XYZ file of C-alpha atoms in Angstrom:
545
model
C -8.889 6.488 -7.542
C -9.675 2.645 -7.589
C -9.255 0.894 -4.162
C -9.984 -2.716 -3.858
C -9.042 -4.992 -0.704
C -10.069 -7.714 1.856
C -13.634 -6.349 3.775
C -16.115 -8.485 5.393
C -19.576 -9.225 3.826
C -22.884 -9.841 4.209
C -24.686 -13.281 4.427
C -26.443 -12.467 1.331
C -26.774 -9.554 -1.475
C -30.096 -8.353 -2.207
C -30.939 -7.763 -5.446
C -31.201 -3.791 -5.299
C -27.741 -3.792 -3.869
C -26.244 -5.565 -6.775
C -28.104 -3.793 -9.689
C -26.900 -0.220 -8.186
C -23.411 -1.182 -7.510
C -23.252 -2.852 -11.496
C -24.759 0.678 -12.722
C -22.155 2.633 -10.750
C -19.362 0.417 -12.457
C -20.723 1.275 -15.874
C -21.010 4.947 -15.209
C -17.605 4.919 -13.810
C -16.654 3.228 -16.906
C -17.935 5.578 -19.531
C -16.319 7.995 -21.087
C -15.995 11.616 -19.441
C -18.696 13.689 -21.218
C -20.697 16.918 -20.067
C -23.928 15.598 -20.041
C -26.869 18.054 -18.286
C -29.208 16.502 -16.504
C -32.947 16.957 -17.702
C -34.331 19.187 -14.784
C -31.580 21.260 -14.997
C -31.376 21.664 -18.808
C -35.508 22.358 -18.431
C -34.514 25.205 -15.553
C -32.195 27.251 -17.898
C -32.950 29.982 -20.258
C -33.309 28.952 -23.681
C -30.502 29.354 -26.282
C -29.528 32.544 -28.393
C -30.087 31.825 -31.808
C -27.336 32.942 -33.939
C -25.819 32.265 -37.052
C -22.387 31.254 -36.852
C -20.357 31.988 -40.391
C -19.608 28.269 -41.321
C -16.005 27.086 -41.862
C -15.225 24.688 -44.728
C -11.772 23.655 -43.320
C -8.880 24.511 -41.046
C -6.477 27.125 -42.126
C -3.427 25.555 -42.339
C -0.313 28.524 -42.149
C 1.519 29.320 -44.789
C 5.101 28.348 -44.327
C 8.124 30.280 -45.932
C 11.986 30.446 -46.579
C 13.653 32.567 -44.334
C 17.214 34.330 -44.775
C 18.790 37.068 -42.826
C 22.234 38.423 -42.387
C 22.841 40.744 -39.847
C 19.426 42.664 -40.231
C 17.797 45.108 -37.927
C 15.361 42.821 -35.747
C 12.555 45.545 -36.601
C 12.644 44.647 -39.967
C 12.525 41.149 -39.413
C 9.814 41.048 -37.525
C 7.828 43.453 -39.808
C 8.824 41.058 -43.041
C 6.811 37.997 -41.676
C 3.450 39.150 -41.893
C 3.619 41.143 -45.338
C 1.056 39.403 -47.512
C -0.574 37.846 -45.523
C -3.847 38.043 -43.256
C -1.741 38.438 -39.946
C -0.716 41.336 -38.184
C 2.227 42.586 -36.176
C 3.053 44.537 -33.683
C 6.551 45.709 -32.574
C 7.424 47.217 -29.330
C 9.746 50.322 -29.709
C 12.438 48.942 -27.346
C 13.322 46.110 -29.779
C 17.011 46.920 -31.592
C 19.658 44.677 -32.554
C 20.450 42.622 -35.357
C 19.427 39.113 -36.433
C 21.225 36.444 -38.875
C 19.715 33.390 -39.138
C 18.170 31.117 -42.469
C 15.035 29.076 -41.931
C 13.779 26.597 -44.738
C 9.946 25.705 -44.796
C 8.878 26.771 -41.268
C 5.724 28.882 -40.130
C 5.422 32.092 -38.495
C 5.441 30.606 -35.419
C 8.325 28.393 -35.819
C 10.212 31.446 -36.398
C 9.252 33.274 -33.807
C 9.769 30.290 -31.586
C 13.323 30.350 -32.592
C 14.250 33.505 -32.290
C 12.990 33.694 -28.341
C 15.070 30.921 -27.147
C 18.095 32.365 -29.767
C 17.883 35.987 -29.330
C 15.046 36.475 -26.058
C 12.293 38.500 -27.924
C 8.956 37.061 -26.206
C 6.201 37.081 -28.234
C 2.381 36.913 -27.649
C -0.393 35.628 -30.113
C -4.188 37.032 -30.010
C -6.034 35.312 -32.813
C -4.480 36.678 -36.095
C -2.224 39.684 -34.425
C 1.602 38.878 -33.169
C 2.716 41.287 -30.697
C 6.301 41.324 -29.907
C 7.546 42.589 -26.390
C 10.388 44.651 -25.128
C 13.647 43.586 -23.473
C 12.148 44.311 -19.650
C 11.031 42.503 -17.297
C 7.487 41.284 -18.142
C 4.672 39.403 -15.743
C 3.354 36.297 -16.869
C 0.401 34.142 -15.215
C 1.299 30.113 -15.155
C -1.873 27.890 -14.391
C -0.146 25.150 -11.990
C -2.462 21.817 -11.198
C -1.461 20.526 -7.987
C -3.296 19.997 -4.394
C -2.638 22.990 -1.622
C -1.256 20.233 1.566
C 1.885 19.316 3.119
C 2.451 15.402 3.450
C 4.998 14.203 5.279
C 5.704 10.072 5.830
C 7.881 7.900 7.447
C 8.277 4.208 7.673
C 10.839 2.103 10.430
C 12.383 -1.146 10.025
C 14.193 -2.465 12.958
C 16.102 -5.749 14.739
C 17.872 -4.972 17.988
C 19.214 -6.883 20.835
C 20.610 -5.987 24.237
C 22.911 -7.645 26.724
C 23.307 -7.018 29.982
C 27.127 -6.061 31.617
C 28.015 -6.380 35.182
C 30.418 -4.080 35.902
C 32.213 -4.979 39.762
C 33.042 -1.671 41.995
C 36.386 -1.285 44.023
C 34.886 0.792 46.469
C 34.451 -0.338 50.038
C 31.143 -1.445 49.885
C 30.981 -4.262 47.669
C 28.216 -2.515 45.609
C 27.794 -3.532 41.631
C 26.537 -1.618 38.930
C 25.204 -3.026 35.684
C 25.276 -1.494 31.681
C 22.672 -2.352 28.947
C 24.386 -1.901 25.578
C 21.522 -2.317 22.211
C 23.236 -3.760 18.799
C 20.761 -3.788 16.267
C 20.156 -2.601 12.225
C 17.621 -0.119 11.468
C 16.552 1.326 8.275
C 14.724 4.470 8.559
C 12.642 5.847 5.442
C 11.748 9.418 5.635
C 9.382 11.533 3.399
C 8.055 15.193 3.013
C 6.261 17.269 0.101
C 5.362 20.516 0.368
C 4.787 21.298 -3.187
C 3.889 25.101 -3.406
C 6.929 25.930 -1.453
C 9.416 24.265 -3.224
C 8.138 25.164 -6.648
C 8.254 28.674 -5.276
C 12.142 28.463 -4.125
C 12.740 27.088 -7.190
C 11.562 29.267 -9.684
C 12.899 32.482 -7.470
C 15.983 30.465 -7.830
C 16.057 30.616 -11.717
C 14.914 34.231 -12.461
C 17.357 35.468 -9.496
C 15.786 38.287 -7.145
C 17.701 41.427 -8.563
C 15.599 44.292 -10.228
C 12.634 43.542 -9.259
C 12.657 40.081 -10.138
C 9.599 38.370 -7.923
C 7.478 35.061 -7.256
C 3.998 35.107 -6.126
C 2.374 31.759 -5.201
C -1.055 30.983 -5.280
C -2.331 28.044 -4.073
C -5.779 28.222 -3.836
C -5.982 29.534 -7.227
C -3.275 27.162 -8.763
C -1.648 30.281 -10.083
C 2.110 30.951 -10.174
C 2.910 34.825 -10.964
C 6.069 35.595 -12.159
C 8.054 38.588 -12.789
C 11.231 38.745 -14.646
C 12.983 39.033 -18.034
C 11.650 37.727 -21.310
C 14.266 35.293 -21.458
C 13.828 33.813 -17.934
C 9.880 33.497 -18.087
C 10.946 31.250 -21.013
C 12.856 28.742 -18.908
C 9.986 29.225 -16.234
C 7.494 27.934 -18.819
C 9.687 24.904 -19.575
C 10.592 24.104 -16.289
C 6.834 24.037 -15.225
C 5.751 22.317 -18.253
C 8.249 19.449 -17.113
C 7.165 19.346 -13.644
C 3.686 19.720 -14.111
C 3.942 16.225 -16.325
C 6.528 14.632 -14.033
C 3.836 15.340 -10.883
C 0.715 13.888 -12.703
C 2.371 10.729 -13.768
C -0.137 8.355 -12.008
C 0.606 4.336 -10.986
C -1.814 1.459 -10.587
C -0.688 -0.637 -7.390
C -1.682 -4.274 -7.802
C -0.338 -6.301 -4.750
C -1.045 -10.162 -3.714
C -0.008 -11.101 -0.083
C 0.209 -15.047 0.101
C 1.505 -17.189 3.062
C 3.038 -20.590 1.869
C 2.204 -22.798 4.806
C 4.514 -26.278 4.741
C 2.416 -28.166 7.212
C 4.457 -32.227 8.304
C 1.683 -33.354 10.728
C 2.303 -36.676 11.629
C -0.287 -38.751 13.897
C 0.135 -42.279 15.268
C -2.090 -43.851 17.643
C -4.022 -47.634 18.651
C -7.517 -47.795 20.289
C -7.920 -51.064 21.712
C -10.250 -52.856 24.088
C -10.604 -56.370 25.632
C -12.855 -58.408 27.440
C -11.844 -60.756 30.383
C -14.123 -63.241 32.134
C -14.096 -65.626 35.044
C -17.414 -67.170 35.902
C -20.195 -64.971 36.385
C -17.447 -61.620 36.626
C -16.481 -59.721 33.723
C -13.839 -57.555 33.054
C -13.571 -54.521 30.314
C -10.032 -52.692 29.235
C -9.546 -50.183 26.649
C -8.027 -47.163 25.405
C -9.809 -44.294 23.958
C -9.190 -40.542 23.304
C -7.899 -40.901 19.700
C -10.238 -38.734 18.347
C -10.405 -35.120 20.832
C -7.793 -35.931 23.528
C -4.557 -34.647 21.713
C -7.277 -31.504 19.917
C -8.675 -30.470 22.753
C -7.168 -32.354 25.625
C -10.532 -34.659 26.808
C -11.527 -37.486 25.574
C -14.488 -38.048 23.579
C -15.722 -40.195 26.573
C -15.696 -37.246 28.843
C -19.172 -36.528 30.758
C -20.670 -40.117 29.706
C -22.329 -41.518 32.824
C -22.746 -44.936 34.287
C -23.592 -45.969 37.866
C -21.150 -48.748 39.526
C -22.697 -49.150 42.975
C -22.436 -52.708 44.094
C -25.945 -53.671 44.657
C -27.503 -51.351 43.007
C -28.593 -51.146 39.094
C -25.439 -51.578 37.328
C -25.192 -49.662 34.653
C -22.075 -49.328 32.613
C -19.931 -46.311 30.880
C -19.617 -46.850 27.264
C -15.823 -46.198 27.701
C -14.959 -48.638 24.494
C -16.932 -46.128 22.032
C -14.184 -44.363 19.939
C -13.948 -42.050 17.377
C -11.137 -41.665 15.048
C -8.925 -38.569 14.552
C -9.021 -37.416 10.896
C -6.659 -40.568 9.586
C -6.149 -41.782 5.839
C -5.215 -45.412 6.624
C -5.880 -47.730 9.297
C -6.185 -50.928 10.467
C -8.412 -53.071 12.437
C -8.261 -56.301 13.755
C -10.643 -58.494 16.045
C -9.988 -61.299 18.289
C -12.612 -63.602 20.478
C -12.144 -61.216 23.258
C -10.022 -58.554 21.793
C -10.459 -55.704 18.916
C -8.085 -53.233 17.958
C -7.815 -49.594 15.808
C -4.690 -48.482 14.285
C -4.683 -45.044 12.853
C -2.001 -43.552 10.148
C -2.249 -39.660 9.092
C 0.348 -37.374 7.630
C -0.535 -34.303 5.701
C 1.399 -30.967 4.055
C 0.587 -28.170 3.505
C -1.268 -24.819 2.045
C -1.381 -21.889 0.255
C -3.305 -19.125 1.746
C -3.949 -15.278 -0.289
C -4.180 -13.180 3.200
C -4.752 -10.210 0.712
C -5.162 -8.809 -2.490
C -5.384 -4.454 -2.299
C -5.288 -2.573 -4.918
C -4.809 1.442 -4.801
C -3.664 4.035 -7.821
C -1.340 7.049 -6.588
C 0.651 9.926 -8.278
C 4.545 10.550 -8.463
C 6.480 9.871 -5.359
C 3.359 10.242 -3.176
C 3.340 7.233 -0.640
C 0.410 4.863 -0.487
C -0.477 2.814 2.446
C -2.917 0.280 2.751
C -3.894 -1.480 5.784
C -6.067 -4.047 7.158
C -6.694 -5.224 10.710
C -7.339 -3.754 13.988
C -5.711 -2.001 16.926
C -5.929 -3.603 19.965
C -4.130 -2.292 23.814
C -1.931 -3.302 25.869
C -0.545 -2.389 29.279
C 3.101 -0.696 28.696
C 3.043 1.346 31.726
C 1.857 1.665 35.560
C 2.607 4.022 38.027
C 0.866 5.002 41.128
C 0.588 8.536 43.379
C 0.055 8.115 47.163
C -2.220 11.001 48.739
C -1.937 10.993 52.952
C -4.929 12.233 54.704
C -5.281 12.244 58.180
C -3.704 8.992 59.106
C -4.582 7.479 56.111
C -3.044 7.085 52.806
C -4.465 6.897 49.407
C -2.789 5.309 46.248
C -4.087 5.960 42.924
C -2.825 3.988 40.054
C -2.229 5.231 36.584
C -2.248 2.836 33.536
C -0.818 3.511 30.558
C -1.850 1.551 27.654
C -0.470 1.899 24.210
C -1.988 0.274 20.544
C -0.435 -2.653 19.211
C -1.672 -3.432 15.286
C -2.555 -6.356 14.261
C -2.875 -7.466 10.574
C -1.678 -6.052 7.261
C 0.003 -3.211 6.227
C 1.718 -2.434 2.531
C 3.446 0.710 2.049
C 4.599 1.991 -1.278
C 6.215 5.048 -2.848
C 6.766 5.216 -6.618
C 8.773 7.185 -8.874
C 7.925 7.128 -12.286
C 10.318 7.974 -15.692
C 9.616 9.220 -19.033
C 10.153 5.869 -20.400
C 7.400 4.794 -17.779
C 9.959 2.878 -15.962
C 8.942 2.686 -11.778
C 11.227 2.603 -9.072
C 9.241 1.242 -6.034
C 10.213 1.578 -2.301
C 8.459 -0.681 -0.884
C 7.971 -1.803 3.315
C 5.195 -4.766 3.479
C 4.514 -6.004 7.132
C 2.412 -8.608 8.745
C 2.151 -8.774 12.482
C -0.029 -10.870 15.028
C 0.388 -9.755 18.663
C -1.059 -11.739 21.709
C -0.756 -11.024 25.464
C 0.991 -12.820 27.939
C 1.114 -12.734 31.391
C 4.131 -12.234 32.963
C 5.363 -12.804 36.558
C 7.933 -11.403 38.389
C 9.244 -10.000 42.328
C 10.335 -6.754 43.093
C 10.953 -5.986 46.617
C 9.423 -9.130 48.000
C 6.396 -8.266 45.910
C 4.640 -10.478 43.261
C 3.707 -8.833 40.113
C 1.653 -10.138 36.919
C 1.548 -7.834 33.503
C 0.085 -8.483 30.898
C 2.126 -7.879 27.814
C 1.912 -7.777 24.669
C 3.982 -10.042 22.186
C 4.231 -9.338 18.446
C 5.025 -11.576 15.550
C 6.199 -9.812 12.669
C 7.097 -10.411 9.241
C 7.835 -7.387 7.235
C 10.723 -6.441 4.330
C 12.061 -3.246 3.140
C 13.121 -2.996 0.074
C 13.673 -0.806 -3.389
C 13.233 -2.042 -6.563
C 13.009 -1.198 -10.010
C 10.174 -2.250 -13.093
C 9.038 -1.574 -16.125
C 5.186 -0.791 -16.120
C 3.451 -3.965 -16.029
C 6.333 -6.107 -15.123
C 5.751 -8.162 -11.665
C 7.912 -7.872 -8.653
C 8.310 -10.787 -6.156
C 9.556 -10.763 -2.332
C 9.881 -13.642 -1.096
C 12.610 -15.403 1.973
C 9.893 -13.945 5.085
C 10.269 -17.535 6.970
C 9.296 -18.378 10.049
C 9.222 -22.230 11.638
C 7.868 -24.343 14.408
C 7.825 -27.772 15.908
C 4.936 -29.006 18.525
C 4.867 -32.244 19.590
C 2.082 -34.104 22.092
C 1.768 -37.131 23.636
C -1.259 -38.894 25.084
C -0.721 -42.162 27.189
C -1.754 -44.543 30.103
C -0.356 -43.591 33.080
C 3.055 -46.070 33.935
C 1.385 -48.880 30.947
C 3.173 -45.596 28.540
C 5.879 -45.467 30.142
C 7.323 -49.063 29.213
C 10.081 -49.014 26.588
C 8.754 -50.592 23.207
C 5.871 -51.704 24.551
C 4.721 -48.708 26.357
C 3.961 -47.504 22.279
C 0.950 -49.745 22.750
C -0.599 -47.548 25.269
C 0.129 -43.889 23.261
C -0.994 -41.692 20.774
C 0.946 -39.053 19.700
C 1.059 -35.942 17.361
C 4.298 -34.081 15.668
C 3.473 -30.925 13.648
C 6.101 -29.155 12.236
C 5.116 -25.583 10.392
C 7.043 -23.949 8.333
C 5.407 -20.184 6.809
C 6.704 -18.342 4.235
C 5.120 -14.749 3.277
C 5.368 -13.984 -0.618
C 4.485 -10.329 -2.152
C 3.645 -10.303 -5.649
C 3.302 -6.606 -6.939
C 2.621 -4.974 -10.154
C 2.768 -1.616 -10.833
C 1.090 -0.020 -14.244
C 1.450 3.365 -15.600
C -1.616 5.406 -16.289
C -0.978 7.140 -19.773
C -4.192 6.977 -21.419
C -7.742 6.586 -19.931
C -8.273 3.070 -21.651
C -6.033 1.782 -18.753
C -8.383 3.911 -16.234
C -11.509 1.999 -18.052
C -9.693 -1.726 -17.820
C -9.031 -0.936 -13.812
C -12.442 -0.428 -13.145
C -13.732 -3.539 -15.219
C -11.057 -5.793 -13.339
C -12.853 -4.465 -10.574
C -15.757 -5.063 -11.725
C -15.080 -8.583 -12.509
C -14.060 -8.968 -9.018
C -16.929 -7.741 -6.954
C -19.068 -9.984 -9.150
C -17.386 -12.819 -8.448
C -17.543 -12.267 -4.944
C -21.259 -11.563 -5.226
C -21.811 -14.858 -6.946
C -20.145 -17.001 -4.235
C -22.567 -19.137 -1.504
C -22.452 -17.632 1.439
């Protein structure tokens, strides 16, 4: 299995660490062969010389023209091996007649036919046929699959309430209230328990009368069946079928991108101006452009100066500025008065939050997921214990996981014609805590609780292998807007835009989910998976860190 994601890494890769994980690419890479290792070939006992009659070519089966009308099924049989090197053996319950005429085929072509036409199973052991009666017969079918029981289930959910009062008649005045939810929900639920089902199944097809049984093996991958000629026949096709259908395998390539459309608009002056009379001097000006609308203090803040009268004068450097980020401005300078006008705008970005990669089999589900749990208060009780003539109160806290981060889950169902049908339930949430205040009883509470931000689809969908899918339309928008001003000078109409500098952001995310799934049918796609790979961790190895 290939599995490729977001991870954090080191400040630097040593060169030990790179050479060992570009060897275990390349081993991955190669080609499956037995190879024995050279302690363990030296620890074995040394090979039986023998001389093995050598074969010029493969025997390729003579093939005949076949006619019968209405013959006895024993002489058949006994007519297909008569000059030649095979043998054949009959079983004395076989009667009946057979009419058939066969151009060009083998012996086993014809044998072939007649079990699905007539029922006579057949058996092969090197150059001897042995053909078995009409009763029920117990055949051994190797069956490849894991021994577990899986079981998945994904929720996708939007609900509201509201809140009905509901006025009593009765004497007191009292009121009751109702809470009534409206909401969609789409609820995905999956189970496989393999060796169980395949069991039901085939008991289903042979039937249970005379004798008929299934015996499952898991640990062994063995099936054992019991029955008639004719059924084991359509046992042995039907687990041929579902043996291939199982093993179909998938490549999952996903890419989670947020579009961000960032309008940030800034605006703001920085001025100053000197004012004498005689030997006294006056300084005005406005500062903060470049920290007070980021951070909320100006870049001024802690700068000392002592203004004692009397004693060493020493002034704040309140007129040093420093601009916020801006791709135009303007400055102009008077005898006693300068002045900094500051223009930005910008859009936005494009940001990959992931790009995981993960191979399953038929309609098994594979999740991947990246981020971190983090808990929350959902719950608080408390349990008073009176002793003496005091009382005790013990609080109980529940707290409960919220996730934060990425998750991708996908379930695939592959075709013949390689064709994938994908459900598929992306989600990416951000929770925070906030604090919130209430009074119950006269009493002041505070919680902290947890708020999450989700973006998540769910959705099935249908490609070809190869072919890329695209979600797109998970939107989500905001508008902030700050101000920074003199006190009352801002305030003026017009004017009062002398004395400001403000800020309007307005974000607007959308999540898109690229996602291409490719069929494994040969192991040259296996061998390009791992070089992508490859390619990848390389790349990431060459960056500056």
């Amino acid at each position: 299995m290939v599995l490729s994601g977001c991870a954090g890494l080191p400040g630097h890769w040593q060169k030990d660490i790179r050479r060992n994980v570009g060897d275990e690419y390349e081993k991955a890479a190669m080609p499956r062969n037995m190879v024995i290792p050279a302690d363990v070939s030296q620890g074995l006992l040394p090979p039986v010389e023998a001389k093995v009659p050598e074969v010029d070519a493969e025997e390729i089966p003579p093939r005949y023209d076949l006619a019968a009308n209405k013959t006895p099924a024993r002489e058949v049989f006994m007519s297909l091996v008569k000059g030649t090197p095979y043998s054949m053996v009959v079983h004395p319950d076989i009667t009946g007649e057979i009419s058939l005429r066969l151009q060009n085929v083998t012996i086993d072509e014809v044998l072939q036919v007649m079990r699905h036409t007539y029922g006579f199973a057949y058996r092969r052991d090197g150059n001897r046929y042995m053909i078995l009666g009409q009763g029920l017969q117990t055949q051994i079918f190797p069956v490849n699959y894991l021994n577990f029981n899986r079981k998945g289930h994904s929720n996708t959910r939007v609900s509201s309430s509201e809140l009905t009062q509901v006025n009593n008649a009765s004497e007191n005045g009292t009121t009751s209230s109702t809470s009534t939810t409206h909401g969609i929900e789409i609820r995905t639920d999956s189970a496989s328990d393999f060796w169980k089902e395949l069991k039901e199944s085939l008991q289903a097809i042979i039937g249970e009368k005379d004798g008929r049984r299934v015996v499952s093996q898991p640990q062994a991958g063995l099936m054992v069946v019991r029955a008639m000629p004719d059924e084991l026949v359509m046992v042995e096709k039907y687990l041929g079928i579902t043996q291939a259908t199982v093993n179909r395998q998938v490549i999952l390539e996903a890419k989670i991108i947020e579009v961000e459309l960032n309008d940030s608009f800034k605006t703001g002056i920085n001025w100053s101006a000197l004012g004498t009379s005689g030997n006294t001097s006056v300084l005005a000006s406005q500062t903060g452009g470049g920290t007070l609308l980021n951070s909320g203090v100006s870049e001024i803040s802690g700068l000392a100066g002592n203004l004692q009268p009397g004693g060493s004068y020493t002034p704040i450097a309140s007129a040093t500025m420093s601009a916020f980020g801006g791709v135009f401005s303007l400055t102009a300078q008077a005898k006693n008065f300068s002045a900094f006008l500051e223009l930005l705008k910008m859009q936005g970005d494009v940001h990959v939050l992931s790009s995981p990669r993960v191979s399953t089999v038929n309609n098994q589900r594979a999740v991947i997921k990246i981020g971190g749990d983090e808990f929350f208060v959902t719950g608080i009780s408390s349990s008073s214990t009176t002793s003496g003539s005091s009382t005790t109160e013990t609080p109980t806290v529940e707290l409960t996981p919220f996730f934060s981060g990425i998750a991708l889950d996908v379930t695939p169902q592959i075709d013949e014609k390689n064709n994938v049908i994908l459900h598929i339930h992306p989600t990416v949430s951000n929770v925070s805590q906030k604090d919130k205040n209430f009074m119950v009883s006269g009493r002041a509470f505070s919680l902290p609780l947890a708020i999450s931000n989700i973006q998540e689809s769910d959705n099935v969908v249908r490609a070809e292998t190869g072919q890329v899918i695209v979600i797109g339309g998970l939107m989500k928008e905001a508008t902030s807007e700050d101000n920074a001003s003199i006190p009352l000078l801002g305030d003026i109409p017009v004017v009062g835009n002398l004395f400001k500098h403000q800020r309007l952001i307005r974000v607007k995310k959308e999540l898109v989910i690229l996602l291409k799934p490719t069929v494994v049918d040969n192991s040259q796609l296996w061998t390009e998976s791992i070089r992508s790979s490859q390619q990848r961790t390389d790349s990431i190895m060459q960056e500056p860190r």
